[in-house]
Amino acid sequence: MVIPKPGKPDYSVPKAYRMISILPTLSKTIEHVVLTRMTVFAPNCLSPLQFACWKGYSPLDAVHLILEKVHKASNDKLYSSALFLEVQGTYDKVLHQRLAEIMSTNNFPPYLVYWVQSYLSDRSVRITDGAASEPYFIAIQVGIPQGSPLSPFLFNVYSSPLCHNHQRLGVELMVSYVDDYCLLAISVS
């Protein structure tokens, strides 16, 4: 289903709309069960600085952590530089095989890796705006469904290597909330 994104100035362009997956209730229930099983393995894979993954954490917790680091640097007479990024179309770009490799490397049990691969395979989409729809389905080879309870978790697993390797980039702190990132560098000048 295609829904308009709020606050867009021009609804004649495709980027002003978001595609969402309308899944049956039974499917969403199964996804919640699988998500519950997968979160047990989250500490093996996810960074504690991926705030969307941990129960009881919110974007405000991420902001407080960033501000705490900046204030400490300022008190130590150091300079802080922050780069804020939002990666657009993140769910649409997840490579299924790479996601499976990351899950396997981080000790997710094979049955969960296979389940995710099966869940993401042989998918197709038909575009509709509620009034009219395309007459045929199009096969999808990459991406995870927008609107699925599993998708935020799967994307965080997919992006976890980046979050674990931020210090090799010369970054003091990297905080993420799904597809929003803050890179914080602290230096003497």
Coordinates of N, CA and C in Angstrom, one line a residue:
M1 N 0.9 -1.2 0.0 CA 0.0 0.0 0.0 C 0.9 1.2 0.0
V2 N 0.5 2.3 -0.7 CA 1.3 3.5 -0.7 C 0.5 4.5 0.1
I3 N 1.2 5.2 1.0 CA 0.6 6.2 1.8 C 1.4 7.5 1.7
P4 N 0.8 8.7 1.7 CA 1.6 9.9 1.6 C 2.4 10.2 2.9
K5 N 3.6 10.7 2.7 CA 4.4 11.1 3.9 C 3.9 12.5 4.3
P6 N 3.7 12.7 5.6 CA 3.2 14.0 6.0 C 4.2 15.1 5.8
G7 N 3.7 16.3 5.4 CA 4.5 17.5 5.3 C 5.3 17.6 4.1
K8 N 5.0 16.8 3.0 CA 5.8 17.0 1.8 C 5.2 18.1 0.9
P9 N 6.0 18.9 0.3 CA 5.5 20.1 -0.4 C 4.9 19.7 -1.8
D10 N 5.3 18.6 -2.3 CA 4.8 18.2 -3.7 C 4.5 16.8 -3.7
Y11 N 3.2 16.5 -3.8 CA 2.8 15.1 -3.8 C 2.7 14.5 -5.2
S12 N 3.2 15.2 -6.2 CA 3.3 14.7 -7.6 C 4.6 13.9 -7.8
V13 N 5.5 13.9 -6.8 CA 6.7 13.1 -6.9 C 6.7 11.8 -6.1
P14 N 7.2 10.7 -6.6 CA 7.2 9.5 -5.9 C 7.8 9.5 -4.5
K15 N 8.8 10.3 -4.2 CA 9.4 10.4 -2.9 C 8.5 10.9 -1.8
A16 N 7.4 11.5 -2.2 CA 6.4 12.0 -1.2 C 5.5 10.9 -0.7
Y17 N 5.8 9.7 -1.0 CA 5.0 8.6 -0.6 C 5.8 7.5 0.0
R18 N 5.2 6.7 0.9 CA 5.9 5.6 1.6 C 5.2 4.3 1.3
M19 N 5.9 3.3 0.9 CA 5.3 2.0 0.6 C 5.3 1.2 2.0
I20 N 4.2 0.7 2.4 CA 4.1 -0.1 3.6 C 3.6 -1.5 3.2
S21 N 3.9 -2.4 4.1 CA 3.5 -3.8 3.9 C 2.3 -4.0 4.8
I22 N 1.1 -4.4 4.2 CA -0.1 -4.7 5.0 C -0.1 -6.2 5.2
L23 N 0.3 -6.7 6.4 CA 0.4 -8.1 6.7 C -0.8 -8.5 7.5
P24 N -1.3 -9.8 7.2 CA -2.4 -10.3 8.0 C -2.0 -10.4 9.5
T25 N -3.0 -10.4 10.3 CA -2.8 -10.5 11.8 C -2.0 -11.7 12.2
L26 N -2.2 -12.9 11.6 CA -1.5 -14.1 11.9 C 0.0 -13.9 11.6
S27 N 0.3 -13.3 10.5 CA 1.7 -13.1 10.1 C 2.4 -12.2 11.1
K28 N 1.7 -11.1 11.5 CA 2.3 -10.2 12.5 C 2.5 -10.9 13.9
T29 N 1.6 -11.8 14.2 CA 1.7 -12.5 15.5 C 3.0 -13.5 15.4
I30 N 3.1 -14.2 14.3 CA 4.3 -15.0 14.1 C 5.6 -14.2 14.2
E31 N 5.6 -13.0 13.5 CA 6.8 -12.2 13.6 C 7.1 -11.7 15.0
H32 N 6.1 -11.4 15.8 CA 6.4 -11.0 17.2 C 7.0 -12.2 18.0
V33 N 6.5 -13.4 17.7 CA 7.1 -14.6 18.4 C 8.6 -14.8 18.0
V34 N 8.8 -14.6 16.7 CA 10.2 -14.8 16.2 C 11.1 -13.7 16.7
L35 N 10.5 -12.4 16.8 CA 11.3 -11.3 17.3 C 11.7 -11.6 18.8
T36 N 10.8 -12.1 19.5 CA 11.0 -12.4 20.9 C 12.2 -13.4 21.0
R37 N 12.2 -14.4 20.2 CA 13.3 -15.4 20.2 C 14.6 -14.8 19.7
M38 N 14.6 -13.9 18.7 CA 15.8 -13.3 18.2 C 16.4 -12.3 19.2
T39 N 15.6 -11.6 20.0 CA 16.2 -10.6 20.9 C 17.1 -11.2 22.0
V40 N 16.9 -12.5 22.2 CA 17.8 -13.2 23.2 C 19.2 -13.2 22.7
F41 N 19.4 -13.2 21.3 CA 20.7 -13.2 20.8 C 21.3 -11.8 20.4
A42 N 20.5 -10.8 20.7 CA 20.9 -9.4 20.4 C 22.2 -9.0 21.1
P43 N 22.5 -9.4 22.4 CA 23.8 -9.0 23.0 C 25.0 -9.5 22.2
N44 N 24.8 -10.6 21.5 CA 26.0 -11.2 20.7 C 26.3 -10.3 19.5
C45 N 25.3 -9.5 19.1 CA 25.4 -8.8 17.8 C 25.4 -7.3 17.9
L46 N 24.4 -6.8 18.6 CA 24.1 -5.4 18.6 C 25.0 -4.6 19.6
S47 N 25.3 -3.4 19.2 CA 26.0 -2.5 20.0 C 25.0 -1.9 21.1
P48 N 25.5 -1.7 22.3 CA 24.6 -1.0 23.3 C 24.2 0.4 22.9
L49 N 24.9 0.9 21.8 CA 24.7 2.3 21.3 C 23.7 2.3 20.2
Q50 N 23.1 1.1 19.8 CA 22.0 1.0 18.9 C 20.7 1.1 19.7
F51 N 20.2 2.3 19.9 CA 19.2 2.5 20.9 C 17.8 2.0 20.6
A52 N 17.5 1.7 19.3 CA 16.2 1.2 19.0 C 16.0 -0.3 19.3
C53 N 17.1 -0.9 19.7 CA 17.1 -2.4 19.9 C 16.8 -2.8 21.4
W54 N 17.0 -1.9 22.3 CA 17.0 -2.3 23.7 C 15.7 -1.8 24.4
K55 N 15.1 -2.7 25.0 CA 13.8 -2.4 25.8 C 14.1 -1.3 26.8
G56 N 13.3 -0.3 26.9 CA 13.5 0.7 27.9 C 14.4 1.9 27.5
Y57 N 14.9 1.8 26.2 CA 15.7 2.9 25.7 C 14.9 3.7 24.7
S58 N 15.2 5.0 24.6 CA 14.4 5.8 23.6 C 15.4 6.7 22.9
P59 N 15.0 7.5 21.9 CA 15.9 8.4 21.3 C 16.4 9.5 22.3
L60 N 15.6 9.8 23.3 CA 16.1 10.8 24.3 C 17.3 10.3 25.1
D61 N 17.3 9.0 25.3 CA 18.5 8.4 26.0 C 19.8 8.6 25.1
A62 N 19.6 8.4 23.8 CA 20.7 8.6 22.9 C 21.2 10.1 22.9
V63 N 20.2 11.0 22.9 CA 20.6 12.5 23.0 C 21.3 12.8 24.3
H64 N 20.8 12.2 25.4 CA 21.4 12.5 26.7 C 22.9 12.0 26.7
L65 N 23.1 10.8 26.1 CA 24.5 10.3 26.1 C 25.4 11.2 25.2
I66 N 24.9 11.7 24.1 CA 25.7 12.6 23.3 C 26.0 13.9 24.0
L67 N 25.0 14.4 24.6 CA 25.2 15.7 25.4 C 26.2 15.5 26.6
E68 N 26.1 14.4 27.2 CA 27.0 14.1 28.3 C 28.4 14.1 27.8
K69 N 28.7 13.4 26.7 CA 30.0 13.3 26.1 C 30.5 14.7 25.7
V70 N 29.7 15.5 25.1 CA 30.0 16.9 24.7 C 30.3 17.8 25.9
H71 N 29.5 17.7 26.9 CA 29.8 18.5 28.2 C 31.1 18.1 28.8
K72 N 31.3 16.8 28.9 CA 32.6 16.3 29.5 C 33.8 16.8 28.7
A73 N 33.7 16.7 27.4 CA 34.8 17.2 26.5 C 35.0 18.7 26.7
S74 N 33.9 19.4 26.8 CA 34.0 20.9 27.0 C 34.7 21.2 28.4
N75 N 34.3 20.5 29.4 CA 34.9 20.6 30.7 C 36.4 20.3 30.7
D76 N 36.8 19.4 29.8 CA 38.2 19.0 29.7 C 38.9 19.9 28.7
K77 N 38.3 21.0 28.3 CA 38.9 21.9 27.3 C 39.1 21.3 25.9
L78 N 38.3 20.3 25.5 CA 38.4 19.7 24.2 C 37.2 20.2 23.4
Y79 N 37.4 19.9 22.1 CA 36.3 20.3 21.1 C 35.6 19.1 20.6
S80 N 34.3 19.3 20.4 CA 33.4 18.2 19.9 C 32.9 18.6 18.6
S81 N 32.9 17.6 17.7 CA 32.3 17.8 16.3 C 31.3 16.6 16.1
A82 N 30.1 16.9 15.7 CA 29.1 15.9 15.5 C 28.6 15.9 14.1
L83 N 28.4 14.8 13.5 CA 27.8 14.6 12.2 C 26.5 13.8 12.4
F84 N 25.4 14.3 12.0 CA 24.1 13.6 12.1 C 23.7 13.2 10.7
L85 N 23.4 11.9 10.6 CA 23.0 11.3 9.3 C 21.7 10.6 9.4
E86 N 20.9 10.7 8.4 CA 19.7 9.8 8.2 C 19.9 9.1 6.9
V87 N 19.9 7.8 7.0 CA 20.1 7.0 5.8 C 18.7 6.8 5.2
Q88 N 18.5 7.3 4.0 CA 17.2 7.2 3.3 C 17.0 5.8 2.7
G89 N 15.8 5.3 2.7 CA 15.5 4.0 2.0 C 16.2 2.8 2.6
T90 N 16.5 2.8 3.9 CA 17.4 1.8 4.5 C 16.8 0.4 4.3
Y91 N 15.5 0.3 4.6 CA 14.9 -1.0 4.6 C 14.9 -1.6 3.2
D92 N 14.8 -0.7 2.2 CA 14.8 -1.2 0.8 C 16.1 -1.7 0.3
K93 N 17.2 -1.4 1.0 CA 18.5 -1.8 0.5 C 19.2 -2.9 1.2
V94 N 18.5 -3.6 2.2 CA 19.1 -4.7 2.9 C 19.3 -5.9 2.0
L95 N 20.5 -6.3 1.9 CA 20.9 -7.5 1.1 C 20.6 -8.8 1.9
H96 N 19.8 -9.6 1.5 CA 19.4 -10.8 2.3 C 20.5 -11.7 2.7
Q97 N 21.4 -12.0 1.7 CA 22.5 -12.9 2.0 C 23.5 -12.3 3.0
R98 N 23.7 -11.0 2.9 CA 24.6 -10.3 3.8 C 24.0 -10.3 5.3
L99 N 22.7 -10.1 5.3 CA 22.0 -10.2 6.6 C 22.2 -11.6 7.2
A100 N 22.0 -12.6 6.4 CA 22.2 -14.0 6.9 C 23.6 -14.2 7.4
E101 N 24.6 -13.7 6.7 CA 26.0 -13.8 7.1 C 26.3 -13.2 8.4
I102 N 25.7 -12.0 8.6 CA 25.9 -11.2 9.9 C 25.3 -12.0 11.0
M103 N 24.1 -12.5 10.8 CA 23.4 -13.3 11.8 C 24.2 -14.6 12.2
S104 N 24.7 -15.3 11.2 CA 25.5 -16.5 11.4 C 26.8 -16.2 12.2
T105 N 27.5 -15.1 11.7 CA 28.7 -14.7 12.4 C 28.5 -14.3 13.9
N106 N 27.3 -13.8 14.2 CA 27.0 -13.4 15.5 C 26.3 -14.4 16.3
N107 N 26.4 -15.7 15.9 CA 25.9 -16.8 16.7 C 24.4 -16.9 16.8
F108 N 23.6 -16.4 15.9 CA 22.2 -16.6 15.9 C 22.1 -18.1 15.5
P109 N 21.1 -18.9 16.1 CA 21.0 -20.3 15.7 C 20.6 -20.4 14.3
P110 N 21.1 -21.5 13.6 CA 20.8 -21.7 12.2 C 19.3 -21.7 11.9
Y111 N 18.4 -22.2 12.8 CA 17.0 -22.2 12.5 C 16.4 -20.8 12.4
L112 N 17.0 -19.8 13.1 CA 16.5 -18.4 13.0 C 17.0 -17.8 11.7
V113 N 18.3 -18.1 11.4 CA 18.9 -17.6 10.1 C 18.1 -18.1 8.9
Y114 N 17.8 -19.4 8.9 CA 17.0 -20.0 7.8 C 15.6 -19.4 7.8
W115 N 15.0 -19.2 9.0 CA 13.6 -18.6 9.0 C 13.6 -17.3 8.4
V116 N 14.6 -16.4 8.7 CA 14.7 -15.1 8.1 C 14.9 -15.2 6.6
Q117 N 15.8 -16.0 6.2 CA 16.0 -16.2 4.8 C 14.7 -16.6 4.0
S118 N 14.0 -17.5 4.6 CA 12.7 -18.0 4.0 C 11.7 -16.8 4.0
Y119 N 11.6 -16.1 5.1 CA 10.7 -15.0 5.3 C 10.9 -13.9 4.2
L120 N 12.2 -13.7 3.9 CA 12.5 -12.6 2.9 C 12.6 -13.1 1.5
S121 N 12.5 -14.4 1.3 CA 12.6 -14.9 -0.1 C 11.2 -15.0 -0.8
D122 N 11.2 -15.0 -2.1 CA 10.0 -15.2 -2.9 C 8.9 -14.2 -2.5
R123 N 9.4 -12.9 -2.3 CA 8.4 -11.9 -2.0 C 8.1 -11.1 -3.3
S124 N 6.9 -10.6 -3.3 CA 6.5 -9.7 -4.5 C 5.6 -8.6 -3.9
V125 N 5.5 -7.6 -4.8 CA 4.7 -6.4 -4.4 C 3.8 -6.0 -5.5
R126 N 2.7 -5.5 -5.2 CA 1.8 -4.9 -6.1 C 1.4 -3.5 -5.5
I127 N 1.6 -2.5 -6.3 CA 1.4 -1.1 -5.8 C 0.0 -0.7 -5.9
T128 N -0.5 -0.2 -4.8 CA -1.9 0.3 -4.7 C -2.0 1.6 -3.9
D129 N -2.9 2.5 -4.2 CA -3.0 3.7 -3.4 C -4.4 3.7 -2.6
G130 N -5.0 2.5 -2.6 CA -6.3 2.4 -1.9 C -7.4 2.5 -2.9
A131 N -7.3 3.2 -4.0 CA -8.4 3.3 -5.0 C -8.0 2.5 -6.3
A132 N -6.8 2.5 -6.7 CA -6.4 1.8 -7.9 C -5.1 1.0 -7.6
S133 N -4.9 0.0 -8.4 CA -3.7 -0.8 -8.1 C -3.1 -1.3 -9.5
E134 N -1.9 -1.7 -9.4 CA -1.2 -2.3 -10.6 C -1.9 -3.6 -10.8
P135 N -2.0 -4.1 -12.1 CA -2.6 -5.4 -12.4 C -1.7 -6.6 -12.1
Y136 N -0.4 -6.4 -11.8 CA 0.5 -7.5 -11.7 C 1.4 -7.3 -10.5
F137 N 2.1 -8.3 -10.1 CA 3.0 -8.3 -8.9 C 4.4 -8.3 -9.5
I138 N 5.3 -7.6 -8.7 CA 6.7 -7.4 -9.1 C 7.5 -8.2 -8.1
A139 N 8.5 -9.0 -8.5 CA 9.3 -9.7 -7.5 C 10.3 -8.8 -6.8
I140 N 10.6 -9.0 -5.6 CA 11.5 -8.2 -4.8 C 12.7 -9.1 -4.4
Q141 N 13.9 -8.7 -4.7 CA 15.1 -9.4 -4.5 C 15.9 -8.9 -3.3
V142 N 15.7 -7.7 -2.9 CA 16.4 -7.1 -1.7 C 15.4 -6.4 -0.8
G143 N 15.8 -6.0 0.4 CA 15.0 -5.2 1.3 C 14.2 -6.1 2.3
I144 N 13.7 -5.3 3.3 CA 12.9 -5.9 4.3 C 11.6 -5.1 4.3
P145 N 10.5 -5.7 4.7 CA 9.2 -5.0 4.6 C 9.0 -3.8 5.6
Q146 N 8.6 -2.7 5.1 CA 8.3 -1.6 5.9 C 6.9 -1.9 6.6
G147 N 6.8 -1.7 7.9 CA 5.6 -2.0 8.6 C 5.6 -3.4 9.3
S148 N 6.7 -4.1 9.1 CA 6.8 -5.4 9.8 C 7.4 -5.2 11.2
P149 N 6.9 -5.9 12.2 CA 7.5 -5.8 13.5 C 8.9 -6.2 13.6
L150 N 9.4 -7.1 12.7 CA 10.7 -7.6 12.6 C 11.7 -6.6 12.0
S151 N 11.2 -5.7 11.1 CA 12.1 -4.9 10.3 C 13.1 -4.0 11.0
P152 N 12.7 -3.3 12.1 CA 13.7 -2.5 12.8 C 14.8 -3.3 13.4
F153 N 14.4 -4.5 14.0 CA 15.4 -5.3 14.5 C 16.4 -5.9 13.5
L154 N 15.8 -6.4 12.4 CA 16.6 -6.9 11.3 C 17.6 -5.9 10.7
F155 N 17.1 -4.6 10.6 CA 18.0 -3.6 10.1 C 19.1 -3.3 11.1
N156 N 18.8 -3.3 12.3 CA 19.8 -3.1 13.3 C 20.9 -4.2 13.3
V157 N 20.5 -5.4 13.1 CA 21.4 -6.5 13.0 C 22.3 -6.2 11.7
Y158 N 21.6 -5.8 10.6 CA 22.3 -5.6 9.4 C 23.4 -4.5 9.5
S159 N 23.0 -3.4 10.3 CA 24.0 -2.3 10.4 C 24.9 -2.4 11.6
S160 N 24.8 -3.5 12.3 CA 25.7 -3.7 13.5 C 27.2 -3.7 13.3
P161 N 27.7 -4.2 12.2 CA 29.1 -4.1 11.9 C 29.6 -2.7 11.9
L162 N 28.8 -1.8 11.3 CA 29.2 -0.4 11.2 C 29.3 0.2 12.7
C163 N 28.3 -0.2 13.5 CA 28.2 0.4 14.8 C 29.4 -0.1 15.7
H164 N 29.9 -1.3 15.5 CA 30.9 -1.9 16.3 C 32.3 -1.4 15.8
N165 N 32.4 -0.9 14.6 CA 33.8 -0.5 14.1 C 33.9 1.0 14.0
H166 N 33.2 1.8 14.8 CA 33.2 3.3 14.7 C 34.6 3.8 15.1
Q167 N 35.2 3.2 16.1 CA 36.5 3.7 16.6 C 37.6 3.6 15.5
R168 N 37.5 2.7 14.6 CA 38.5 2.6 13.5 C 38.4 3.8 12.6
L169 N 37.2 4.4 12.6 CA 37.0 5.6 11.8 C 37.5 6.9 12.5
G170 N 38.0 6.8 13.7 CA 38.5 7.9 14.4 C 37.3 8.7 15.1
V171 N 36.2 8.0 15.4 CA 35.1 8.5 16.0 C 35.0 8.1 17.4
E172 N 34.8 9.0 18.3 CA 34.7 8.8 19.8 C 33.4 8.0 20.1
L173 N 32.3 8.4 19.5 CA 31.0 7.8 19.8 C 30.2 7.7 18.5
M174 N 29.5 6.6 18.4 CA 28.5 6.5 17.3 C 27.3 6.0 17.9
V175 N 26.2 6.7 17.8 CA 24.9 6.4 18.4 C 24.0 6.2 17.2
S176 N 23.1 5.2 17.3 CA 22.1 5.0 16.2 C 20.7 4.8 16.8
Y177 N 19.8 5.2 16.0 CA 18.4 4.8 16.3 C 17.8 4.4 15.0
V178 N 17.7 3.2 14.7 CA 17.4 2.5 13.4 C 18.2 3.1 12.3
D179 N 17.7 4.1 11.5 CA 18.4 4.6 10.4 C 19.0 6.0 10.6
D180 N 18.9 6.5 11.9 CA 19.5 7.8 12.2 C 20.8 7.6 13.0
Y181 N 21.8 8.3 12.6 CA 23.1 8.1 13.3 C 23.7 9.5 13.7
C182 N 24.5 9.4 14.8 CA 25.3 10.5 15.2 C 26.7 10.0 15.4
L183 N 27.7 10.7 14.7 CA 29.1 10.4 14.9 C 29.7 11.6 15.6
L184 N 30.3 11.3 16.7 CA 30.9 12.3 17.6 C 32.4 12.1 17.6
A185 N 33.1 13.2 17.2 CA 34.6 13.2 17.3 C 35.0 14.2 18.4
I186 N 36.0 13.9 19.2 CA 36.5 14.8 20.2 C 38.0 15.0 20.0
S187 N 38.4 16.2 20.0 CA 39.8 16.5 19.8 C 40.3 17.7 20.5
V188 N 41.6 18.0 20.5 CA 42.2 19.1 21.1 C 42.0 20.4 20.3
S189 N 41.8 20.3 19.0 CA 41.5 21.5 18.2 C 40.5 21.3 17.2

